[in-house]
Amino acid sequence: MYGWMGTILQVDLSSGKVEKEPLSDELRLNYLGGRGINSRIVYDNAGPGVDSLGPHNVLVFGTGTLSGTIAPSTGRLQVSAKSPLTGILGDGNAGGHFSSELKRAGYDHIVIKGKAERPVYLLIENDRVELRPADRLWGKGTHATEDEIHKELRDPQVKIASVGQGGENLVRFAKVIFDSYHAAARPGMGAVMGSKNLKAVAVKGTKAVQVANPEAFTKLSQELIQRIVNSRAYPGMAYYGTPHLLKFLYQQGWQPCKNSLTNEWPEIQKLHHRVLRRDYFVKELSCTACPHHCYQAWIIKEGPYAGTRAGKIDYTALAVFGCGCLIADFGAIGKMTDLCQNYSLDIMELGNILNAAMEWYEKELITKDDTDGIDLSWGNAEGAIQMIHKIARREGFGNLLAEGAVRGAEAIGKGAEKYISVYSKGMSQGTQDIRACKGYALSVATSTRGADHLRGMAGYEQIPELTTPEIARERFGTEEACIATSYKKAPVVVWDQDLCVLADSLGICKFDTEYSGETITIKDM
């Protein structure tokens, strides 16, 4: 078998039974891998009557068909389950090295069912698979959890997926963290993992992924790498990561600030990507097989948050903690980001909650009596940090916010939901102002997992180098499809959503595809 390893690992936490079953032709040929096969498994196992935080929900880790090969940017992993945030199909897509390691251990997917009686972690070392006690790890953050498992196994190269206290406490938007800072985020896969008393999954693999024609495969992979590094979009991502998007979106008028009350905020200059590279970035990092090295390791060198560090910072954190909360101090944003990684909390949902809560506080829908005495005024970083702790621990007002932006607003009442700038199917999205881009708005509204840019962003209406009239006419039937304010958007949205499905199923990072102005096309895939 080429590409696939041919095995699904079935883990029943209730009984402690682990089985290996063949990957069927029906699954691999109809759904490819990653999001495709994951979605089919969730559909077959978690129907309308299944409690998303109950033992009958299924949690699936899925590699892409190209994961573990030399094809560029194929280090993505899909984690899927019925979502505790939306109640429908949920999944997160993570980068890093876990996907390739799982593939090399001999497995295409892990299907986890049931609930362990006590906390456990799953150890996979090629053909050896076992459940180990994790009582001593329960209550620890993801950083300490990884350190402890590495020490126990005496191997710092083992790749680890884990949850922190956010997952343990069933925060509905808890995420799964891989190797300290990569995340399968958004609709609560970390909460599902916590609900099963599964603290972590540790993987080490040494097998090779076979391809049918190594010579042709190598040649095509090298061609794609050269196209990526020679593209116009490459320098921004390679040297600044996604933070460089902040300036572009702000200049276009598409960056919402102060919970979408304005698109202007002079203090945004303090978060400029060149400032961050000069003052905070220390090393460029890369996912498996990726030429982009877009993850910028950073450290806070002075001030109240000195010593805080991580392996990446995303545009999302700058957008929701910076622009959304009006916090111009990168030290504070870095601290909030690190807390989210350690607690395993989705940055976008949490940021949107804080944005809305600050407006609720300003409009006096909530007061200090509601917030346990915490000042949630605009720009108050310490107040936001205190609330992050409370949300992860489900303490006081944090317990209400741990239900997510939409549920939290419904509990507050008083019309609080109208202060959540954008949401669909129970999940919020507030990093970009979609009012300016009609295709983006349509894509967010029709996304299968709720409001989400990673299901399809209609990049052809936003990225000038993609939007020639000739391309628009040939591919979408009308030049208007690629004009941001046009309402003739169905063809471009369907095309972009199809691209995202294919990328997620093959295990390709969307940021190296036409989705974001890069060079890998649907034809290449």
Coordinates of C-alpha atoms in Angstrom, one line a residue:
M1 CA 0.0 0.0 0.0
Y2 CA 1.4 3.4 -1.0
G3 CA 0.9 6.6 1.0
W4 CA -1.3 5.0 3.6
M5 CA 0.2 2.8 6.3
G6 CA -3.0 0.7 6.2
T7 CA -3.9 0.5 9.9
I8 CA -6.4 2.2 12.2
L9 CA -5.7 2.0 15.9
Q10 CA -8.9 1.4 17.9
V11 CA -8.7 2.4 21.6
D12 CA -11.5 1.7 24.1
L13 CA -10.7 3.6 27.2
S14 CA -13.6 2.0 29.2
S15 CA -12.2 -1.5 28.8
G16 CA -8.6 -0.6 28.3
K17 CA -8.7 -2.7 25.1
V18 CA -6.5 -1.7 22.1
E19 CA -7.0 -3.2 18.6
K20 CA -5.4 -2.7 15.2
E21 CA -7.7 -2.9 12.2
P22 CA -7.0 -2.6 8.5
L23 CA -7.8 0.7 6.8
S24 CA -10.5 -0.3 4.4
D25 CA -10.5 0.5 0.7
E26 CA -13.9 2.1 1.1
L27 CA -12.5 4.7 3.6
R28 CA -9.2 5.5 1.9
L29 CA -10.4 5.7 -1.7
N30 CA -13.5 7.7 -0.9
Y31 CA -12.2 9.9 1.9
L32 CA -8.4 9.9 1.4
G33 CA -7.4 10.6 5.0
G34 CA -7.2 13.5 7.6
R35 CA -10.5 15.4 7.7
G36 CA -12.1 13.1 5.1
I37 CA -11.8 9.8 7.0
N38 CA -12.1 11.5 10.4
S39 CA -15.5 13.0 9.4
R40 CA -16.8 9.7 8.2
I41 CA -15.8 7.9 11.4
V42 CA -17.4 10.7 13.6
Y43 CA -20.6 10.6 11.4
D44 CA -20.9 6.8 11.9
N45 CA -20.2 6.8 15.6
A46 CA -21.6 10.1 17.1
G47 CA -25.2 10.7 16.1
P48 CA -27.7 13.3 17.4
G49 CA -28.3 11.4 20.6
V50 CA -24.7 11.3 21.7
D51 CA -23.5 13.7 24.4
S52 CA -20.4 15.4 23.1
L53 CA -18.8 15.2 26.6
G54 CA -20.1 11.7 27.3
P55 CA -18.3 8.4 26.9
H56 CA -20.1 7.5 23.7
N57 CA -18.5 10.4 21.7
V58 CA -15.6 9.3 19.6
L59 CA -12.3 11.2 19.3
V60 CA -10.3 10.7 16.1
F61 CA -6.7 11.6 15.4
G62 CA -6.1 11.5 11.6
T63 CA -3.0 11.8 9.5
G64 CA -3.2 13.1 5.9
T65 CA -2.5 10.8 2.9
L66 CA 0.8 12.7 2.3
S67 CA 1.9 13.0 5.9
G68 CA 5.2 11.4 6.6
T69 CA 6.5 11.9 3.1
I70 CA 8.8 14.6 1.6
A71 CA 6.0 16.4 -0.1
P72 CA 6.2 20.0 1.1
S73 CA 4.1 21.3 4.0
T74 CA 2.4 18.0 4.8
G75 CA 2.8 18.0 8.6
R76 CA -0.8 18.6 9.4
L77 CA -3.0 16.4 11.7
Q78 CA -6.8 16.5 12.0
V79 CA -8.5 15.9 15.4
S80 CA -12.3 15.3 15.2
A81 CA -15.3 14.6 17.4
K82 CA -18.8 15.8 18.0
S83 CA -18.2 19.3 19.3
P84 CA -19.1 20.4 22.8
L85 CA -19.2 24.0 21.6
T86 CA -21.5 23.6 18.7
G87 CA -23.1 20.2 19.1
I88 CA -22.3 19.3 15.5
L89 CA -19.2 18.1 13.6
G90 CA -16.1 19.5 15.2
D91 CA -12.4 19.2 14.4
G92 CA -9.1 21.0 14.7
N93 CA -6.2 21.0 12.4
A94 CA -2.7 21.1 13.9
G95 CA 0.8 21.5 12.5
G96 CA 4.1 20.4 13.9
H97 CA 5.6 16.9 13.8
F98 CA 3.0 14.7 15.5
S99 CA 1.2 13.7 12.3
S100 CA 4.4 12.4 10.6
E101 CA 5.5 10.6 13.7
L102 CA 2.1 8.8 14.0
K103 CA 2.4 7.8 10.3
R104 CA 5.9 6.5 10.8
A105 CA 4.7 4.5 13.8
G106 CA 2.5 2.6 11.4
Y107 CA -1.0 4.2 11.9
D108 CA -3.2 6.4 9.7
H109 CA -5.8 7.1 12.4
I110 CA -6.4 6.6 16.1
V111 CA -10.1 6.1 17.1
I112 CA -10.7 6.7 20.8
K113 CA -13.9 5.6 22.5
G114 CA -15.2 5.3 26.0
K115 CA -13.9 6.9 29.2
A116 CA -11.0 5.7 31.4
E117 CA -11.8 5.1 35.0
R118 CA -8.8 7.2 36.1
P119 CA -6.5 9.5 34.1
V120 CA -4.3 7.8 31.5
Y121 CA -2.1 8.6 28.6
L122 CA -1.7 6.5 25.4
L123 CA 1.9 5.5 24.5
I124 CA 2.6 4.4 20.9
E125 CA 6.0 3.2 19.9
N126 CA 5.7 1.5 16.5
D127 CA 3.9 -1.8 17.1
R128 CA 3.9 -1.4 20.9
V129 CA 0.8 0.4 22.2
E130 CA -0.3 0.7 25.8
L131 CA -2.3 2.8 28.2
R132 CA -0.3 4.2 31.2
P133 CA -1.5 5.8 34.4
A134 CA -1.6 9.6 34.4
D135 CA -2.9 10.5 37.8
R136 CA 0.3 12.4 38.6
L137 CA -0.2 14.5 35.4
W138 CA -3.8 15.5 36.1
G139 CA -4.0 19.1 37.1
K140 CA -0.8 20.0 35.3
G141 CA -0.5 22.3 32.3
T142 CA 0.6 21.0 28.9
H143 CA 4.2 22.3 29.4
A144 CA 4.7 20.3 32.6
T145 CA 2.9 17.3 31.2
E146 CA 5.2 17.1 28.2
D147 CA 8.3 17.4 30.4
E148 CA 7.1 14.7 32.7
I149 CA 6.4 12.2 29.9
H150 CA 9.7 12.9 28.2
K151 CA 11.5 12.2 31.5
E152 CA 9.5 9.0 32.1
L153 CA 10.3 7.7 28.6
R154 CA 13.8 9.1 28.7
D155 CA 13.4 10.3 25.2
P156 CA 12.9 14.1 24.4
Q157 CA 12.1 13.3 20.8
V158 CA 8.8 11.6 21.5
K159 CA 5.9 13.7 20.1
I160 CA 3.2 14.5 22.5
A161 CA -0.5 15.6 22.3
S162 CA -1.9 16.8 25.6
V163 CA -4.5 18.9 27.4
G164 CA -4.1 21.3 30.3
Q165 CA -6.6 22.3 32.9
G166 CA -9.0 23.7 30.3
G167 CA -9.4 20.3 28.8
E168 CA -9.7 18.6 32.2
N169 CA -12.3 21.1 33.3
L170 CA -14.3 20.6 30.1
V171 CA -14.1 24.2 28.9
R172 CA -16.1 23.9 25.7
F173 CA -13.5 25.5 23.6
A174 CA -10.5 23.7 25.0
K175 CA -8.0 22.6 22.4
V176 CA -5.4 19.8 22.0
I177 CA -1.7 21.0 22.2
F178 CA 1.1 19.3 20.3
D179 CA 4.7 19.8 21.4
S180 CA 3.9 22.8 23.6
Y181 CA 2.6 25.3 21.0
H182 CA 0.9 23.7 18.0
A183 CA -2.8 23.3 18.4
A184 CA -5.9 21.5 17.1
A185 CA -8.1 24.4 18.1
R186 CA -11.6 25.9 17.8
P187 CA -14.6 23.7 18.7
G188 CA -13.4 21.9 21.8
M189 CA -11.5 18.8 20.9
G190 CA -9.5 19.3 24.1
A191 CA -12.7 19.1 26.2
V192 CA -13.6 15.8 24.5
M193 CA -10.2 14.5 25.3
G194 CA -10.5 15.7 29.0
S195 CA -14.0 14.1 29.2
K196 CA -12.4 10.7 28.5
N197 CA -9.8 11.1 31.2
L198 CA -7.2 11.0 28.5
K199 CA -4.4 13.4 29.5
A200 CA -2.0 12.8 26.6
V201 CA -1.0 10.7 23.5
A202 CA 2.8 10.1 23.1
V203 CA 4.1 8.8 19.8
K204 CA 7.5 7.5 18.5
G205 CA 7.8 6.0 15.0
T206 CA 10.7 4.7 12.9
K207 CA 8.9 3.2 9.9
A208 CA 9.0 4.6 6.3
V209 CA 6.0 5.7 4.3
Q210 CA 6.1 4.0 0.9
V211 CA 5.3 5.9 -2.3
A212 CA 4.5 4.3 -5.7
N213 CA 7.1 6.1 -7.8
P214 CA 9.8 7.6 -5.6
E215 CA 11.7 9.3 -8.4
A216 CA 8.7 11.1 -9.8
F217 CA 7.4 11.9 -6.3
T218 CA 10.8 13.4 -5.3
K219 CA 11.0 15.5 -8.5
L220 CA 7.5 16.9 -8.1
S221 CA 8.1 17.7 -4.4
Q222 CA 11.3 19.6 -5.2
E223 CA 9.5 21.5 -7.9
L224 CA 6.7 22.5 -5.5
I225 CA 9.3 23.6 -2.9
Q226 CA 11.0 25.9 -5.4
R227 CA 7.7 27.4 -6.4
I228 CA 6.9 28.1 -2.8
V229 CA 10.2 29.7 -1.9
N230 CA 10.2 31.8 -5.2
S231 CA 6.6 33.0 -4.7
R232 CA 5.6 36.6 -3.9
A233 CA 3.9 35.5 -0.7
Y234 CA 6.9 33.6 0.7
P235 CA 9.0 36.3 2.4
G236 CA 6.2 37.6 4.6
M237 CA 5.3 34.2 6.1
A238 CA 8.9 32.9 6.2
Y239 CA 10.4 35.8 8.1
Y240 CA 7.5 37.1 10.1
G241 CA 4.9 34.3 10.3
T242 CA 1.2 35.2 10.3
P243 CA 1.8 38.4 12.4
H244 CA 2.7 40.1 9.1
L245 CA -1.0 39.8 8.1
L246 CA -2.0 42.3 10.8
K247 CA -0.5 45.3 8.9
F248 CA -2.0 44.2 5.6
L249 CA -5.5 43.8 7.0
Y250 CA -5.4 47.0 8.9
Q251 CA -4.3 49.0 5.9
Q252 CA -7.2 47.4 3.9
G253 CA -9.7 48.5 6.6
W254 CA -10.5 44.8 7.3
Q255 CA -9.0 44.6 10.8
P256 CA -11.7 45.0 13.5
C257 CA -10.7 46.7 16.7
K258 CA -12.4 47.2 20.1
N259 CA -14.8 44.3 19.5
S260 CA -15.5 45.5 15.9
L261 CA -16.6 48.9 17.1
T262 CA -13.9 50.5 14.9
N263 CA -11.3 49.8 12.3
E264 CA -8.9 52.4 13.6
W265 CA -6.4 52.0 16.5
P266 CA -3.1 54.0 16.3
E267 CA -1.5 51.8 19.0
I268 CA -1.5 48.9 16.5
Q269 CA 1.9 50.1 15.3
K270 CA 3.4 48.7 18.6
L271 CA 2.4 45.2 17.2
H272 CA 3.9 45.7 13.8
H273 CA 5.7 42.6 12.6
R274 CA 9.0 44.4 12.1
V275 CA 8.8 45.6 15.7
L276 CA 8.1 42.0 16.9
R277 CA 11.0 40.6 14.9
R278 CA 13.4 43.3 16.2
D279 CA 12.4 43.1 19.9
Y280 CA 11.0 39.6 20.6
F281 CA 11.6 37.0 17.9
V282 CA 14.6 34.8 18.5
K283 CA 14.4 31.8 16.1
E284 CA 12.5 30.6 13.0
L285 CA 10.9 27.2 13.4
S286 CA 9.2 24.9 10.9
C287 CA 6.7 22.0 10.8
T288 CA 7.7 18.7 9.2
A289 CA 8.7 19.0 5.5
C290 CA 7.8 22.7 5.3
P291 CA 10.0 25.3 3.6
H292 CA 8.2 28.2 5.2
H293 CA 9.6 28.1 8.7
C294 CA 6.8 30.5 9.7
Y295 CA 6.8 29.8 13.4
Q296 CA 8.7 32.5 15.2
A297 CA 10.1 31.6 18.6
W298 CA 9.9 34.6 20.9
I299 CA 10.9 35.7 24.4
I300 CA 9.8 38.6 26.6
K301 CA 13.0 40.1 27.9
E302 CA 11.8 42.8 30.3
G303 CA 8.8 44.2 32.1
P304 CA 6.2 42.3 34.3
Y305 CA 6.1 39.3 31.9
A306 CA 9.9 38.9 31.5
G307 CA 10.9 35.4 30.8
T308 CA 7.7 34.3 29.1
R309 CA 8.5 32.5 25.9
A310 CA 7.0 30.2 23.3
G311 CA 7.7 28.6 19.9
K312 CA 5.2 30.7 18.0
I313 CA 2.8 33.7 18.0
D314 CA -0.1 33.8 15.6
Y315 CA -1.9 36.7 13.9
T316 CA -5.0 35.5 15.8
A317 CA -3.5 36.4 19.2
L318 CA -2.5 39.9 18.0
A319 CA -6.0 40.4 16.5
V320 CA -8.2 39.3 19.4
F321 CA -6.0 40.2 22.4
G322 CA -4.4 43.2 20.8
C323 CA -6.8 44.9 18.5
G324 CA -9.9 43.3 20.1
C325 CA -9.1 44.1 23.7
L326 CA -7.0 47.3 22.9
I327 CA -3.9 45.8 24.5
A328 CA -0.9 47.2 22.8
D329 CA 1.7 45.5 25.0
F330 CA 3.2 42.5 23.3
G331 CA 4.5 41.3 26.7
A332 CA 0.9 41.0 27.9
I333 CA -0.3 39.4 24.6
G334 CA 2.6 36.9 24.8
K335 CA 1.6 36.0 28.4
M336 CA -2.0 35.5 27.4
T337 CA -0.9 33.3 24.5
D338 CA 1.3 31.2 26.7
L339 CA -1.5 30.8 29.2
C340 CA -3.8 29.6 26.4
Q341 CA -1.2 27.0 25.3
N342 CA -0.5 25.8 28.8
Y343 CA -4.2 25.6 29.8
S344 CA -5.1 24.3 26.3
L345 CA -7.7 27.1 25.5
D346 CA -8.6 28.2 21.9
I347 CA -7.2 31.7 21.4
M348 CA -9.9 32.8 19.0
E349 CA -12.9 31.8 21.0
L350 CA -11.4 33.0 24.2
G351 CA -10.3 36.3 22.6
N352 CA -13.8 36.9 21.2
I353 CA -15.2 36.2 24.7
L354 CA -12.9 38.8 26.3
N355 CA -13.7 41.3 23.5
A356 CA -17.5 40.9 24.1
A357 CA -17.0 40.9 27.9
M358 CA -15.2 44.2 27.8
E359 CA -18.0 45.7 25.8
W360 CA -20.6 44.2 28.2
Y361 CA -18.6 45.8 31.0
E362 CA -18.5 49.2 29.3
K363 CA -22.3 49.0 28.6
E364 CA -22.9 47.9 32.2
L365 CA -24.5 44.7 31.2
I366 CA -22.1 43.2 33.7
T367 CA -20.3 44.9 36.7
K368 CA -17.5 44.0 39.1
D369 CA -20.2 42.2 41.2
D370 CA -20.6 39.8 38.3
T371 CA -16.9 39.5 37.3
D372 CA -15.7 38.5 40.8
G373 CA -14.2 42.0 41.3
I374 CA -12.1 41.9 38.1
D375 CA -11.9 45.2 36.1
L376 CA -12.6 44.3 32.4
S377 CA -12.1 47.8 31.0
W378 CA -10.7 48.2 27.5
G379 CA -6.9 47.7 27.5
N380 CA -6.7 46.2 31.0
A381 CA -4.3 43.3 30.4
E382 CA -4.1 42.2 34.0
G383 CA -7.9 42.0 34.2
A384 CA -7.9 39.8 31.0
I385 CA -5.2 37.6 32.4
Q386 CA -7.1 37.1 35.7
M387 CA -10.1 36.1 33.7
I388 CA -8.2 33.6 31.6
H389 CA -7.2 31.8 34.9
K390 CA -10.8 31.7 36.0
I391 CA -12.1 30.4 32.7
A392 CA -9.6 27.6 32.6
R393 CA -10.4 26.6 36.2
R394 CA -14.2 27.3 35.8
E395 CA -14.2 29.6 38.8
G396 CA -16.9 32.2 39.4
F397 CA -17.7 34.3 36.3
G398 CA -15.1 32.2 34.4
N399 CA -17.4 29.2 34.7
L400 CA -20.0 31.1 32.7
L401 CA -17.5 32.2 30.0
A402 CA -16.1 28.7 29.8
E403 CA -19.3 27.7 28.0
G404 CA -18.2 29.8 25.0
A405 CA -19.2 33.2 23.7
V406 CA -22.7 32.3 22.5
R407 CA -23.8 30.3 25.5
G408 CA -22.2 32.8 27.8
A409 CA -24.1 35.7 26.2
E410 CA -27.4 33.7 26.5
A411 CA -26.8 33.1 30.2
I412 CA -26.2 36.9 30.8
G413 CA -29.3 37.9 28.8
K414 CA -30.0 41.6 28.3
G415 CA -29.3 41.3 24.6
A416 CA -25.6 40.4 25.3
E417 CA -25.4 38.2 22.2
K418 CA -25.6 41.2 19.9
Y419 CA -22.1 42.2 21.2
I420 CA -20.5 39.0 19.7
S421 CA -19.4 40.4 16.4
V422 CA -19.7 37.3 14.3
Y423 CA -20.9 33.8 15.1
S424 CA -22.4 30.9 13.2
K425 CA -23.6 27.5 14.5
G426 CA -22.6 28.4 18.1
M427 CA -18.9 29.3 17.3
S428 CA -17.5 32.8 17.1
Q429 CA -15.1 34.4 14.6
G430 CA -13.9 37.9 15.1
T431 CA -10.3 38.3 13.7
Q432 CA -11.3 39.9 10.4
D433 CA -14.1 42.3 9.4
I434 CA -16.1 40.2 7.0
R435 CA -18.5 43.0 6.2
A436 CA -16.0 44.2 3.6
C437 CA -15.7 40.8 1.9
K438 CA -18.9 39.2 0.8
G439 CA -17.3 35.9 -0.1
Y440 CA -15.6 35.6 3.2
A441 CA -19.0 36.3 4.9
L442 CA -20.7 33.6 2.9
S443 CA -18.0 31.1 3.7
V444 CA -18.1 31.8 7.4
A445 CA -21.9 31.4 7.3
T446 CA -21.8 28.1 5.6
S447 CA -18.7 26.6 7.2
T448 CA -19.4 23.0 8.4
R449 CA -17.9 23.5 11.9
G450 CA -19.3 27.0 12.6
A451 CA -17.8 30.5 11.9
D452 CA -14.4 29.7 10.6
H453 CA -11.8 31.1 8.1
L454 CA -10.0 27.7 7.8
R455 CA -12.9 26.1 6.0
G456 CA -12.6 28.6 3.2
M457 CA -11.7 32.2 3.1
A458 CA -12.4 33.2 -0.6
G459 CA -8.8 34.4 -0.9
Y460 CA -9.3 35.4 -4.5
E461 CA -11.3 38.4 -3.4
Q462 CA -8.6 39.5 -0.9
I463 CA -5.2 38.8 -2.5
P464 CA -4.4 41.1 -5.5
E465 CA -1.9 38.7 -7.2
L466 CA -4.6 36.0 -7.5
T467 CA -7.4 38.2 -8.8
T468 CA -6.9 38.8 -12.5
P469 CA -10.1 39.2 -14.6
E470 CA -9.0 36.3 -16.8
I471 CA -8.8 33.9 -13.9
A472 CA -12.1 35.1 -12.5
R473 CA -13.9 34.5 -15.9
E474 CA -12.2 31.2 -16.5
R475 CA -12.6 29.7 -13.1
F476 CA -15.8 31.3 -11.7
G477 CA -17.7 32.5 -14.7
T478 CA -17.7 36.2 -13.9
E479 CA -15.1 38.9 -13.0
E480 CA -17.3 40.0 -10.2
A481 CA -16.6 36.8 -8.2
C482 CA -13.2 38.2 -7.3
I483 CA -14.4 41.7 -6.3
A484 CA -14.7 41.9 -2.5
T485 CA -17.9 43.9 -2.4
S486 CA -19.7 41.8 -5.1
Y487 CA -22.5 39.4 -4.1
K488 CA -21.7 36.9 -6.9
K489 CA -19.8 34.7 -4.6
A490 CA -21.1 31.2 -4.7
P491 CA -18.6 29.8 -7.2
V492 CA -15.5 31.2 -5.5
V493 CA -16.7 30.1 -2.1
V494 CA -17.4 26.6 -3.2
W495 CA -14.0 26.4 -4.9
D496 CA -12.2 27.6 -1.8
Q497 CA -14.1 25.3 0.5
D498 CA -13.3 22.3 -1.8
L499 CA -9.6 23.3 -1.7
C500 CA -9.7 23.3 2.1
V501 CA -11.3 19.9 2.2
L502 CA -8.7 18.5 -0.1
A503 CA -5.8 20.1 1.8
D504 CA -7.1 18.8 5.2
S505 CA -7.5 15.3 3.8
L506 CA -4.1 15.1 2.3
G507 CA -2.4 16.8 5.3
I508 CA -1.2 19.9 3.5
C509 CA -0.9 23.3 5.2
K510 CA -3.3 25.7 3.5
F511 CA -0.8 28.5 3.8
D512 CA 1.2 26.9 1.0
T513 CA -1.8 26.7 -1.3
E514 CA -3.8 29.1 -3.4
Y515 CA -6.0 29.5 -0.4
S516 CA -3.5 32.2 0.8
G517 CA -1.8 33.3 -2.4
E518 CA 0.8 30.5 -2.4
T519 CA 1.5 28.1 -5.3
I520 CA 0.2 24.6 -4.6
T521 CA -3.0 24.2 -6.6
I522 CA -5.9 21.8 -6.6
K523 CA -4.4 20.3 -9.7
D524 CA -1.1 19.8 -7.9
M525 CA -2.9 18.0 -5.0

